[in-house]
Structure formats: structure tokens, C-alpha cells
Amino acid sequence: MPLTQIGEITVQINRKPIKNLHISVLPPDGSVRVSVPEAMTDTNIRLAVINRLSWIKQQQQSFARQARQSVREMVSGECHYLWGKRHRLNIYAQNGRSEVKVKQNKIHLYMAASATTQDRAALLATYYRTLLKQRIAMLLESWQQKLGVSVSSWHIKKMKTQRDRCPTEARRIWFNLELAKKPPECLEYIVVHELIHLLERTHNERFKAYLHRYLPNWQERKHLLNSMPLASTDV
């Protein structure tokens, strides 16, 4: 997406077949994305952003204050999140197949003594992916029926934000791998949120009405998701 500088703020401009301009301030670094109607002029875009500068800066300051994990070194004693709970990491040397076991708020990694930091991180990421895939599958089966929608496909990948998803016309959904670290109720909120986008593309009043109808406490879940510590490199 093209970038433009408006005052002190760098803005990503995303032209889409929509009726109204929408400004998003994205975690973890408060980057600004503006979705605009395809025919909107650069001047009108600039004026709209300038009118919201105070709000944009407030959101950026909020992200700056949010707790973050330190850089993960993948060593014994380090804390990692799983389903919103802190787990202590333990590394064990083991010949043969590498594996992950979780017991009593501890994550045990068994792998070769020669395994690198990257090897350990990849093993844990694979474990997260497996758990997340199982839970998303169950949630999608339930919520597609409730909402009367269906996706053509869904996938999991490491993303800066859950907002980095494919267009709804393709009916494909990408889920952020980091969701395995968040509380289960946050994952359910994201699943419902993404499915409702198949009914309403933008975050307008109709979209919010669907959320209120099907997930009355969605605002509490969203707040919980946003209050969780950010990963050291992104989330």
C-alpha cells in the first residue's frame, strides 16, 4: 500500500470499493492505515486524517504504554504465554523426535542438545499452530452455522495484526498465530468478528449490531485481547 506523510505521521493508504473513509491505528507500533473510497481525492484524505490527529496520537500513546514481552531467548526459566496464561519454559536434551509437553503451567521442550534458538522457537510455534488449528476448527464449525455463513478456506500465519487478512470476497480467513497466546474467549471473539465480515465488510453500525446480537460481551473480549502483553517483535 502507498505511504504518505501527514504532519509527523506516516499513513498507509488503501483504496477500496467502499463508501466511507476508515482510519485504523494498528498494534504494536501504532502504524496508521486509512481505507478510503477509490475515487476520494488526496486532499480529502489528508483533511480527514488531520481532523483525527488528536485521536490517532492517543491511540499510538496507548500502544506505547502497553506491556511487551522481552526478546525471547528460548532458554529454561523463560516465561511464555499459552491461552492467556504464563507458562515456565524448560528445555531438555533428547535424542530422536523433538516434542512439546505442557504440564502444570510449564512448557517442556524435548529436542537435540545441538538445537539452536531458532530450532526451539520453530518447535514451539508448530505446537501453537497445532493447538490453534484444532480450536479454530471447532469454533468455525459452530459459528458458521449460527451466522449462516461459510468460508472457502482458512489458514494460520504469523502476522503483525489480525487485521492483515484477505479480502472478504474470496471468503478466505487468515488467523494470527499469536492468538494461541491469548485467552480462549479472545480467540472466539476473533472468529466471530471475521465471520461477521462475510455479512458486513466494514466496521459500521450494522457490523456492531451483529456483534451485539451474537456476542453481547464482545467489547469486554476485545478489551481483554488488547490488554494482553504484546510479543517482543510484533503481534
PDB file of C-alpha atoms in Angstrom:
ATOM      1  CA  MET A   1       0.000   0.000   0.000  1.00  0.00           C
ATOM      2  CA  PRO A   2       1.298   3.501  -0.799  1.00  0.00           C
ATOM      3  CA  LEU A   3       2.604   5.632   2.055  1.00  0.00           C
ATOM      4  CA  THR A   4       2.121   9.343   2.568  1.00  0.00           C
ATOM      5  CA  GLN A   5       3.389  11.715   5.238  1.00  0.00           C
ATOM      6  CA  ILE A   6       0.797  13.866   7.023  1.00  0.00           C
ATOM      7  CA  GLY A   7       2.498  16.045   9.602  1.00  0.00           C
ATOM      8  CA  GLU A   8       4.559  13.752  11.849  1.00  0.00           C
ATOM      9  CA  ILE A   9       2.554  10.665  10.921  1.00  0.00           C
ATOM     10  CA  THR A  10       3.242   8.166   8.136  1.00  0.00           C
ATOM     11  CA  VAL A  11      -0.038   6.856   6.731  1.00  0.00           C
ATOM     12  CA  GLN A  12      -0.769   3.755   4.639  1.00  0.00           C
ATOM     13  CA  ILE A  13      -3.457   4.480   2.052  1.00  0.00           C
ATOM     14  CA  ASN A  14      -5.668   1.560   1.000  1.00  0.00           C
ATOM     15  CA  ARG A  15      -8.139   2.411  -1.758  1.00  0.00           C
ATOM     16  CA  LYS A  16     -11.124   0.046  -1.746  1.00  0.00           C
ATOM     17  CA  PRO A  17     -14.649  -0.148  -3.197  1.00  0.00           C
ATOM     18  CA  ILE A  18     -16.220   1.302  -0.027  1.00  0.00           C
ATOM     19  CA  LYS A  19     -18.422   4.313   0.688  1.00  0.00           C
ATOM     20  CA  ASN A  20     -16.734   5.862   3.716  1.00  0.00           C
ATOM     21  CA  LEU A  21     -13.188   6.553   4.899  1.00  0.00           C
ATOM     22  CA  HIS A  22     -11.967   4.468   7.847  1.00  0.00           C
ATOM     23  CA  ILE A  23      -8.852   5.164   9.945  1.00  0.00           C
ATOM     24  CA  SER A  24      -7.135   2.369  11.875  1.00  0.00           C
ATOM     25  CA  VAL A  25      -4.243   2.642  14.331  1.00  0.00           C
ATOM     26  CA  LEU A  26      -2.596  -0.775  14.425  1.00  0.00           C
ATOM     27  CA  PRO A  27      -0.574  -2.595  17.086  1.00  0.00           C
ATOM     28  CA  PRO A  28       2.120  -2.961  18.078  1.00  0.00           C
ATOM     29  CA  ASP A  29       3.758   0.272  16.945  1.00  0.00           C
ATOM     30  CA  GLY A  30       0.707   2.439  16.244  1.00  0.00           C
ATOM     31  CA  SER A  31       1.065   2.470  12.462  1.00  0.00           C
ATOM     32  CA  VAL A  32      -1.797   4.229  10.718  1.00  0.00           C
ATOM     33  CA  ARG A  33      -3.834   2.681   7.912  1.00  0.00           C
ATOM     34  CA  VAL A  34      -6.550   4.600   6.093  1.00  0.00           C
ATOM     35  CA  SER A  35      -9.083   2.724   3.975  1.00  0.00           C
ATOM     36  CA  VAL A  36     -10.709   5.118   1.512  1.00  0.00           C
ATOM     37  CA  PRO A  37     -13.193   5.033  -1.378  1.00  0.00           C
ATOM     38  CA  GLU A  38     -11.413   4.557  -4.682  1.00  0.00           C
ATOM     39  CA  ALA A  39     -12.455   7.983  -6.017  1.00  0.00           C
ATOM     40  CA  MET A  40     -11.554  10.043  -2.925  1.00  0.00           C
ATOM     41  CA  THR A  41      -9.007  12.763  -3.603  1.00  0.00           C
ATOM     42  CA  ASP A  42      -5.677  13.014  -1.810  1.00  0.00           C
ATOM     43  CA  THR A  43      -6.724  16.394  -0.433  1.00  0.00           C
ATOM     44  CA  ASN A  44      -9.852  14.994   1.198  1.00  0.00           C
ATOM     45  CA  ILE A  45      -7.867  12.092   2.633  1.00  0.00           C
ATOM     46  CA  ARG A  46      -5.329  14.484   4.120  1.00  0.00           C
ATOM     47  CA  LEU A  47      -8.051  16.660   5.658  1.00  0.00           C
ATOM     48  CA  ALA A  48      -9.781  13.648   7.183  1.00  0.00           C
ATOM     49  CA  VAL A  49      -6.545  12.452   8.794  1.00  0.00           C
ATOM     50  CA  ILE A  50      -5.694  15.930  10.082  1.00  0.00           C
ATOM     51  CA  ASN A  51      -9.135  16.153  11.717  1.00  0.00           C
ATOM     52  CA  ARG A  52      -8.421  12.893  13.579  1.00  0.00           C
ATOM     53  CA  LEU A  53      -4.789  13.604  14.538  1.00  0.00           C
ATOM     54  CA  SER A  54      -5.606  14.016  18.225  1.00  0.00           C
ATOM     55  CA  TRP A  55      -7.376  10.632  18.332  1.00  0.00           C
ATOM     56  CA  ILE A  56      -4.587   8.961  16.327  1.00  0.00           C
ATOM     57  CA  LYS A  57      -1.916  10.198  18.746  1.00  0.00           C
ATOM     58  CA  GLN A  58      -3.967   8.995  21.744  1.00  0.00           C
ATOM     59  CA  GLN A  59      -4.150   5.507  20.226  1.00  0.00           C
ATOM     60  CA  GLN A  60      -0.417   5.484  19.488  1.00  0.00           C
ATOM     61  CA  GLN A  61       0.367   6.515  23.059  1.00  0.00           C
ATOM     62  CA  SER A  62      -1.855   3.717  24.332  1.00  0.00           C
ATOM     63  CA  PHE A  63       0.114   1.133  22.332  1.00  0.00           C
ATOM     64  CA  ALA A  64       3.398   2.645  23.545  1.00  0.00           C
ATOM     65  CA  ARG A  65       2.296   2.110  27.161  1.00  0.00           C
ATOM     66  CA  GLN A  66       1.117  -1.455  26.600  1.00  0.00           C
ATOM     67  CA  ALA A  67       3.198  -4.179  28.235  1.00  0.00           C
ATOM     68  CA  ARG A  68       5.548  -6.125  25.966  1.00  0.00           C
ATOM     69  CA  GLN A  69       7.463  -9.305  26.378  1.00  0.00           C
ATOM     70  CA  SER A  70      11.215  -9.068  26.245  1.00  0.00           C
ATOM     71  CA  VAL A  71      13.031 -10.714  23.348  1.00  0.00           C
ATOM     72  CA  ARG A  72      12.547 -14.465  23.623  1.00  0.00           C
ATOM     73  CA  GLU A  73      15.832 -16.345  24.054  1.00  0.00           C
ATOM     74  CA  MET A  74      14.177 -19.787  24.293  1.00  0.00           C
ATOM     75  CA  VAL A  75      16.018 -20.858  27.440  1.00  0.00           C
ATOM     76  CA  SER A  76      14.875 -22.676  30.570  1.00  0.00           C
ATOM     77  CA  GLY A  77      13.188 -20.408  33.080  1.00  0.00           C
ATOM     78  CA  GLU A  78      11.764 -18.061  30.461  1.00  0.00           C
ATOM     79  CA  CYS A  79       8.029 -17.265  30.546  1.00  0.00           C
ATOM     80  CA  HIS A  80       5.774 -17.893  27.552  1.00  0.00           C
ATOM     81  CA  TYR A  81       2.027 -17.437  27.173  1.00  0.00           C
ATOM     82  CA  LEU A  82      -0.424 -20.164  26.232  1.00  0.00           C
ATOM     83  CA  TRP A  83      -4.170 -19.429  26.131  1.00  0.00           C
ATOM     84  CA  GLY A  84      -3.625 -16.267  28.141  1.00  0.00           C
ATOM     85  CA  LYS A  85      -1.664 -17.888  30.974  1.00  0.00           C
ATOM     86  CA  ARG A  86       2.028 -17.595  31.775  1.00  0.00           C
ATOM     87  CA  HIS A  87       3.992 -20.832  31.467  1.00  0.00           C
ATOM     88  CA  ARG A  88       7.575 -21.500  32.508  1.00  0.00           C
ATOM     89  CA  LEU A  89       9.757 -22.918  29.737  1.00  0.00           C
ATOM     90  CA  ASN A  90      12.010 -25.914  30.368  1.00  0.00           C
ATOM     91  CA  ILE A  91      14.480 -27.237  27.784  1.00  0.00           C
ATOM     92  CA  TYR A  92      15.574 -30.882  27.852  1.00  0.00           C
ATOM     93  CA  ALA A  93      18.148 -32.603  25.651  1.00  0.00           C
ATOM     94  CA  GLN A  94      16.660 -35.632  23.921  1.00  0.00           C
ATOM     95  CA  ASN A  95      17.800 -37.787  21.033  1.00  0.00           C
ATOM     96  CA  GLY A  96      15.273 -38.717  18.385  1.00  0.00           C
ATOM     97  CA  ARG A  97      11.986 -36.935  17.717  1.00  0.00           C
ATOM     98  CA  SER A  98      11.527 -33.457  19.149  1.00  0.00           C
ATOM     99  CA  GLU A  99       8.328 -32.844  21.127  1.00  0.00           C
ATOM    100  CA  VAL A 100       6.478 -30.426  23.385  1.00  0.00           C
ATOM    101  CA  LYS A 101       4.637 -31.309  26.578  1.00  0.00           C
ATOM    102  CA  VAL A 102       2.634 -28.944  28.769  1.00  0.00           C
ATOM    103  CA  LYS A 103       2.110 -29.770  32.434  1.00  0.00           C
ATOM    104  CA  GLN A 104       1.096 -27.583  35.394  1.00  0.00           C
ATOM    105  CA  ASN A 105       1.759 -24.223  33.743  1.00  0.00           C
ATOM    106  CA  LYS A 106       5.089 -25.414  32.378  1.00  0.00           C
ATOM    107  CA  ILE A 107       6.097 -25.928  28.752  1.00  0.00           C
ATOM    108  CA  HIS A 108       8.669 -28.678  28.301  1.00  0.00           C
ATOM    109  CA  LEU A 109      10.663 -28.786  25.056  1.00  0.00           C
ATOM    110  CA  TYR A 110      12.494 -32.040  24.311  1.00  0.00           C
ATOM    111  CA  MET A 111      14.969 -31.838  21.449  1.00  0.00           C
ATOM    112  CA  ALA A 112      18.575 -32.441  20.473  1.00  0.00           C
ATOM    113  CA  ALA A 113      21.239 -30.746  22.567  1.00  0.00           C
ATOM    114  CA  SER A 114      22.529 -29.122  19.376  1.00  0.00           C
ATOM    115  CA  ALA A 115      19.202 -27.377  18.702  1.00  0.00           C
ATOM    116  CA  THR A 116      19.539 -23.654  18.123  1.00  0.00           C
ATOM    117  CA  THR A 117      17.375 -20.860  19.477  1.00  0.00           C
ATOM    118  CA  GLN A 118      15.617 -20.772  16.113  1.00  0.00           C
ATOM    119  CA  ASP A 119      15.028 -24.538  16.261  1.00  0.00           C
ATOM    120  CA  ARG A 120      13.406 -24.221  19.681  1.00  0.00           C
ATOM    121  CA  ALA A 121      11.252 -21.297  18.593  1.00  0.00           C
ATOM    122  CA  ALA A 122      10.124 -23.197  15.494  1.00  0.00           C
ATOM    123  CA  LEU A 123       9.170 -26.250  17.556  1.00  0.00           C
ATOM    124  CA  LEU A 124       7.093 -24.153  19.952  1.00  0.00           C
ATOM    125  CA  ALA A 125       5.466 -22.309  17.044  1.00  0.00           C
ATOM    126  CA  THR A 126       4.490 -25.642  15.490  1.00  0.00           C
ATOM    127  CA  TYR A 127       2.917 -26.666  18.786  1.00  0.00           C
ATOM    128  CA  TYR A 128       1.000 -23.392  18.981  1.00  0.00           C
ATOM    129  CA  ARG A 129      -0.191 -23.873  15.416  1.00  0.00           C
ATOM    130  CA  THR A 130      -1.481 -27.378  16.125  1.00  0.00           C
ATOM    131  CA  LEU A 131      -3.464 -26.279  19.190  1.00  0.00           C
ATOM    132  CA  LEU A 132      -4.808 -23.198  17.444  1.00  0.00           C
ATOM    133  CA  LYS A 133      -5.850 -25.162  14.366  1.00  0.00           C
ATOM    134  CA  GLN A 134      -7.851 -27.610  16.479  1.00  0.00           C
ATOM    135  CA  ARG A 135      -9.672 -24.890  18.416  1.00  0.00           C
ATOM    136  CA  ILE A 136     -10.395 -22.713  15.390  1.00  0.00           C
ATOM    137  CA  ALA A 137     -11.866 -25.694  13.547  1.00  0.00           C
ATOM    138  CA  MET A 138     -14.325 -26.314  16.380  1.00  0.00           C
ATOM    139  CA  LEU A 139     -15.277 -22.648  16.641  1.00  0.00           C
ATOM    140  CA  LEU A 140     -15.791 -22.290  12.905  1.00  0.00           C
ATOM    141  CA  GLU A 141     -17.998 -25.357  12.749  1.00  0.00           C
ATOM    142  CA  SER A 142     -20.255 -23.880  15.430  1.00  0.00           C
ATOM    143  CA  TRP A 143     -20.291 -20.230  14.413  1.00  0.00           C
ATOM    144  CA  GLN A 144     -20.711 -20.732  10.669  1.00  0.00           C
ATOM    145  CA  GLN A 145     -23.989 -22.480  11.438  1.00  0.00           C
ATOM    146  CA  LYS A 146     -25.130 -19.770  13.856  1.00  0.00           C
ATOM    147  CA  LEU A 147     -24.325 -16.935  11.458  1.00  0.00           C
ATOM    148  CA  GLY A 148     -25.422 -18.687   8.291  1.00  0.00           C
ATOM    149  CA  VAL A 149     -22.119 -18.096   6.506  1.00  0.00           C
ATOM    150  CA  SER A 150     -19.312 -20.282   5.243  1.00  0.00           C
ATOM    151  CA  VAL A 151     -15.654 -19.716   4.426  1.00  0.00           C
ATOM    152  CA  SER A 152     -13.938 -21.157   1.393  1.00  0.00           C
ATOM    153  CA  SER A 153     -10.726 -21.705   3.361  1.00  0.00           C
ATOM    154  CA  TRP A 154      -8.861 -20.553   6.440  1.00  0.00           C
ATOM    155  CA  HIS A 155      -5.203 -20.515   7.396  1.00  0.00           C
ATOM    156  CA  ILE A 156      -2.845 -19.579  10.223  1.00  0.00           C
ATOM    157  CA  LYS A 157       0.273 -17.458   9.889  1.00  0.00           C
ATOM    158  CA  LYS A 158       2.402 -15.021  11.854  1.00  0.00           C
ATOM    159  CA  MET A 159       1.033 -11.554  11.252  1.00  0.00           C
ATOM    160  CA  LYS A 160       1.562  -8.084  12.674  1.00  0.00           C
ATOM    161  CA  THR A 161      -2.139  -7.834  13.429  1.00  0.00           C
ATOM    162  CA  GLN A 162      -5.298  -9.821  12.941  1.00  0.00           C
ATOM    163  CA  ARG A 163      -6.379  -7.052  10.575  1.00  0.00           C
ATOM    164  CA  ASP A 164      -3.902  -8.332   7.978  1.00  0.00           C
ATOM    165  CA  ARG A 165      -6.474 -10.566   6.352  1.00  0.00           C
ATOM    166  CA  CYS A 166      -7.566 -11.379   2.812  1.00  0.00           C
ATOM    167  CA  PRO A 167     -10.491  -9.624   1.114  1.00  0.00           C
ATOM    168  CA  THR A 168     -13.888 -10.956   2.134  1.00  0.00           C
ATOM    169  CA  GLU A 169     -14.884 -11.519  -1.492  1.00  0.00           C
ATOM    170  CA  ALA A 170     -12.611 -14.572  -1.527  1.00  0.00           C
ATOM    171  CA  ARG A 171     -14.236 -15.833   1.699  1.00  0.00           C
ATOM    172  CA  ARG A 172     -10.792 -16.762   2.990  1.00  0.00           C
ATOM    173  CA  ILE A 173      -9.706 -16.022   6.550  1.00  0.00           C
ATOM    174  CA  TRP A 174      -6.164 -15.796   7.920  1.00  0.00           C
ATOM    175  CA  PHE A 175      -5.704 -16.119  11.679  1.00  0.00           C
ATOM    176  CA  ASN A 176      -2.723 -14.741  13.562  1.00  0.00           C
ATOM    177  CA  LEU A 177      -0.533 -17.440  15.123  1.00  0.00           C
ATOM    178  CA  GLU A 178      -0.177 -15.186  18.188  1.00  0.00           C
ATOM    179  CA  LEU A 179      -3.816 -15.966  19.067  1.00  0.00           C
ATOM    180  CA  ALA A 180      -2.599 -19.200  20.690  1.00  0.00           C
ATOM    181  CA  LYS A 181      -1.101 -16.981  23.391  1.00  0.00           C
ATOM    182  CA  LYS A 182      -4.367 -15.158  24.086  1.00  0.00           C
ATOM    183  CA  PRO A 183      -7.295 -16.263  26.297  1.00  0.00           C
ATOM    184  CA  PRO A 184      -9.765 -18.633  24.561  1.00  0.00           C
ATOM    185  CA  GLU A 185     -12.578 -16.072  24.765  1.00  0.00           C
ATOM    186  CA  CYS A 186     -10.420 -13.695  22.727  1.00  0.00           C
ATOM    187  CA  LEU A 187      -9.984 -16.306  20.015  1.00  0.00           C
ATOM    188  CA  GLU A 188     -13.740 -16.835  19.874  1.00  0.00           C
ATOM    189  CA  TYR A 189     -14.229 -13.070  19.538  1.00  0.00           C
ATOM    190  CA  ILE A 190     -11.810 -13.006  16.575  1.00  0.00           C
ATOM    191  CA  VAL A 191     -13.553 -15.948  14.893  1.00  0.00           C
ATOM    192  CA  VAL A 192     -16.963 -14.297  15.224  1.00  0.00           C
ATOM    193  CA  HIS A 193     -15.528 -10.935  14.155  1.00  0.00           C
ATOM    194  CA  GLU A 194     -14.031 -12.410  10.984  1.00  0.00           C
ATOM    195  CA  LEU A 195     -17.179 -14.359  10.088  1.00  0.00           C
ATOM    196  CA  ILE A 196     -19.367 -11.294  10.516  1.00  0.00           C
ATOM    197  CA  HIS A 197     -17.167  -9.583   7.945  1.00  0.00           C
ATOM    198  CA  LEU A 198     -18.712 -12.013   5.460  1.00  0.00           C
ATOM    199  CA  LEU A 199     -22.040 -10.324   6.231  1.00  0.00           C
ATOM    200  CA  GLU A 200     -20.753  -6.763   6.528  1.00  0.00           C
ATOM    201  CA  ARG A 201     -17.357  -5.677   5.213  1.00  0.00           C
ATOM    202  CA  THR A 202     -16.828  -2.513   7.251  1.00  0.00           C
ATOM    203  CA  HIS A 203     -16.961  -1.764  10.978  1.00  0.00           C
ATOM    204  CA  ASN A 204     -20.165   0.214  10.683  1.00  0.00           C
ATOM    205  CA  GLU A 205     -23.261   0.182  12.896  1.00  0.00           C
ATOM    206  CA  ARG A 206     -24.654  -2.853  11.091  1.00  0.00           C
ATOM    207  CA  PHE A 207     -21.447  -4.745  11.830  1.00  0.00           C
ATOM    208  CA  LYS A 208     -21.598  -3.760  15.516  1.00  0.00           C
ATOM    209  CA  ALA A 209     -25.257  -4.759  15.667  1.00  0.00           C
ATOM    210  CA  TYR A 210     -24.319  -8.273  14.566  1.00  0.00           C
ATOM    211  CA  LEU A 211     -21.659  -8.430  17.279  1.00  0.00           C
ATOM    212  CA  HIS A 212     -24.096  -7.236  19.955  1.00  0.00           C
ATOM    213  CA  ARG A 213     -26.625  -9.794  18.816  1.00  0.00           C
ATOM    214  CA  TYR A 214     -24.400 -12.850  18.628  1.00  0.00           C
ATOM    215  CA  LEU A 215     -21.654 -11.989  21.140  1.00  0.00           C
ATOM    216  CA  PRO A 216     -23.086  -9.487  23.654  1.00  0.00           C
ATOM    217  CA  ASN A 217     -19.854  -9.187  25.651  1.00  0.00           C
ATOM    218  CA  TRP A 218     -17.655  -8.662  22.588  1.00  0.00           C
ATOM    219  CA  GLN A 219     -16.372  -5.328  23.873  1.00  0.00           C
ATOM    220  CA  GLU A 220     -15.046  -6.934  27.064  1.00  0.00           C
ATOM    221  CA  ARG A 221     -13.361  -9.646  24.993  1.00  0.00           C
ATOM    222  CA  LYS A 222     -11.819  -7.064  22.683  1.00  0.00           C
ATOM    223  CA  HIS A 223     -10.519  -5.081  25.657  1.00  0.00           C
ATOM    224  CA  LEU A 224      -9.006  -8.246  27.162  1.00  0.00           C
ATOM    225  CA  LEU A 225      -7.307  -9.064  23.853  1.00  0.00           C
ATOM    226  CA  ASN A 226      -5.870  -5.562  23.560  1.00  0.00           C
ATOM    227  CA  SER A 227      -4.655  -5.562  27.172  1.00  0.00           C
ATOM    228  CA  MET A 228      -2.551  -8.714  26.826  1.00  0.00           C
ATOM    229  CA  PRO A 229       1.234  -8.198  26.558  1.00  0.00           C
ATOM    230  CA  LEU A 230       2.480  -7.744  23.015  1.00  0.00           C
ATOM    231  CA  ALA A 231       5.123 -10.067  21.651  1.00  0.00           C
ATOM    232  CA  SER A 232       8.660  -8.763  21.539  1.00  0.00           C
ATOM    233  CA  THR A 233       8.675  -8.462  17.743  1.00  0.00           C
ATOM    234  CA  ASP A 234       5.129  -7.695  16.897  1.00  0.00           C
ATOM    235  CA  VAL A 235       1.746  -9.120  17.423  1.00  0.00           C
TER     236      VAL A 235
END
